Amino acid sequence: MSYEFVLTETRGRVGLVTLNRPKAMNALNNQLVRELMDALEAFDKDDNIGAMVVTGNEKAFAAGADIKEMSDKSLQQMMDNDLVGGFGRMMKIRKPVIAAVSGYALGGGCEVAMSCDMIVASETAKFAQPEITIGVIPGAGGTQRLTRAVGKAIAMEMILNNRTLSAQEALQFGLVNRVVPVERTLDEALKLADEIASRAPVAVRVAKKMINQAYELGLTDALNQERQEFYDLFATEDQKEGMKAFIEKRKPDWKGK
Ligand code: DAK
């Protein structure tokens, strides 16, 4: 499939999606969001892919939703807008997605990064939810995912008063997994994705699902579901292979089933 605002490529078992609207700081217009989700869903369905990386450029991961595109929209138009469904599609991706963030990750850009499963940030990364400066609030998970990641105190400051987090602060507050020099950011994210893509595919997907359930379910329901998922993995060939390989002191040969 060919896209206008994203570039896609594969690196071994990793699918790489690069946001590519540099003149507008990768502002997320409807088409870009649709293309990003189409690209992720295509990799999610591809048996040769085990994990994905989403990145931008050195200046901007993404500077938010496209303000020019939405400035004149009515309430009804916003509600009917593709953007709403667009962002939601990310929650249905089953394989791990890692964001490689350099420069600005603002508003919807920060929300896309937070919708990924892990974030590798460059030393230049800046995370903010500046919607308050244009008279609105985050609309794609900012008030919820940010609060869960950094806690209420910092989320309040960021969302009510446009506090920007440096990469180091984002690391300190638990928003990102690691901070690396800008020139190594994509490689680090690809390496992490490649390592995860080499692990037992079904178990990786189930593990991602269950970690996300920690934010959805109460503890007892979540523990029950976790235990059942654990049992269910004994119906996979990979569980037999993984344990046999351990006993035979060799590397497992995963089948993904
Ligand atoms: N939208 C549209 N264009 C943008 C943009 C944006 N968010 N950010 C940057 N650009 C454009 C600029 O207008 C400029 O275009 P030209 O004037 O050259 O045509 C070009 O990118 C370069 O930007 P600057 O000239 O401003 O570059 P600087 O280095 O001076 O500043 C900046 C970079 C990123 C600090 C600045 O551009 C900036 O503050 N940008 C806006 C950041 C922002 O407020 N972002 C939050 C947007 S609101 C929803 C879900 C989510 C959302 C909405 C709905 N639903 C589910 C319905 C999300 C909302 C948001 O993200």
PDB file of N, CA, C and O in Angstrom, residues 210 219-229:
ATOM      1  N   MET A 210      -2.490  -8.449  28.677  1.00  0.00           N
ATOM      2  CA  MET A 210      -2.718  -8.503  30.129  1.00  0.00           C
ATOM      3  C   MET A 210      -2.141  -7.288  30.855  1.00  0.00           C
ATOM      4  O   MET A 210      -2.721  -6.826  31.837  1.00  0.00           O
ATOM      5  N   LEU A 219      -8.408  -5.806  40.454  1.00  0.00           N
ATOM      6  CA  LEU A 219      -7.301  -6.754  40.656  1.00  0.00           C
ATOM      7  C   LEU A 219      -7.751  -8.212  40.600  1.00  0.00           C
ATOM      8  O   LEU A 219      -7.122  -9.046  39.945  1.00  0.00           O
ATOM      9  N   THR A 220      -8.864  -8.541  41.258  1.00  0.00           N
ATOM     10  CA  THR A 220      -9.280  -9.950  41.302  1.00  0.00           C
ATOM     11  C   THR A 220      -9.623 -10.455  39.903  1.00  0.00           C
ATOM     12  O   THR A 220      -9.170 -11.535  39.490  1.00  0.00           O
ATOM     13  N   ASP A 221     -10.394  -9.661  39.141  1.00  0.00           N
ATOM     14  CA  ASP A 221     -10.737 -10.066  37.771  1.00  0.00           C
ATOM     15  C   ASP A 221      -9.484 -10.184  36.918  1.00  0.00           C
ATOM     16  O   ASP A 221      -9.341 -11.102  36.106  1.00  0.00           O
ATOM     17  N   ALA A 222      -8.575  -9.238  37.091  1.00  0.00           N
ATOM     18  CA  ALA A 222      -7.351  -9.243  36.275  1.00  0.00           C
ATOM     19  C   ALA A 222      -6.495 -10.461  36.617  1.00  0.00           C
ATOM     20  O   ALA A 222      -5.945 -11.116  35.720  1.00  0.00           O
ATOM     21  N   LEU A 223      -6.391 -10.788  37.903  1.00  0.00           N
ATOM     22  CA  LEU A 223      -5.585 -11.961  38.294  1.00  0.00           C
ATOM     23  C   LEU A 223      -6.224 -13.243  37.774  1.00  0.00           C
ATOM     24  O   LEU A 223      -5.519 -14.152  37.310  1.00  0.00           O
ATOM     25  N   ASN A 224      -7.554 -13.314  37.818  1.00  0.00           N
ATOM     26  CA  ASN A 224      -8.231 -14.504  37.273  1.00  0.00           C
ATOM     27  C   ASN A 224      -7.969 -14.634  35.781  1.00  0.00           C
ATOM     28  O   ASN A 224      -7.701 -15.723  35.268  1.00  0.00           O
ATOM     29  N   GLN A 225      -8.076 -13.504  35.097  1.00  0.00           N
ATOM     30  CA  GLN A 225      -7.848 -13.545  33.645  1.00  0.00           C
ATOM     31  C   GLN A 225      -6.395 -13.894  33.327  1.00  0.00           C
ATOM     32  O   GLN A 225      -6.121 -14.689  32.427  1.00  0.00           O
ATOM     33  N   GLU A 226      -5.479 -13.340  34.097  1.00  0.00           N
ATOM     34  CA  GLU A 226      -4.060 -13.654  33.882  1.00  0.00           C
ATOM     35  C   GLU A 226      -3.817 -15.157  34.034  1.00  0.00           C
ATOM     36  O   GLU A 226      -3.138 -15.793  33.217  1.00  0.00           O
ATOM     37  N   ARG A 227      -4.387 -15.739  35.093  1.00  0.00           N
ATOM     38  CA  ARG A 227      -4.179 -17.174  35.342  1.00  0.00           C
ATOM     39  C   ARG A 227      -4.729 -17.997  34.186  1.00  0.00           C
ATOM     40  O   ARG A 227      -4.081 -18.934  33.710  1.00  0.00           O
ATOM     41  N   GLN A 228      -5.941 -17.622  33.679  1.00  0.00           N
ATOM     42  CA  GLN A 228      -6.523 -18.362  32.567  1.00  0.00           C
ATOM     43  C   GLN A 228      -5.662 -18.240  31.303  1.00  0.00           C
ATOM     44  O   GLN A 228      -5.453 -19.213  30.585  1.00  0.00           O
ATOM     45  N   GLU A 229      -5.161 -17.018  31.057  1.00  0.00           N
ATOM     46  CA  GLU A 229      -4.287 -16.823  29.890  1.00  0.00           C
ATOM     47  C   GLU A 229      -3.028 -17.681  30.017  1.00  0.00           C
ATOM     48  O   GLU A 229      -2.536 -18.239  29.035  1.00  0.00           O
TER      49      GLU A 229
END
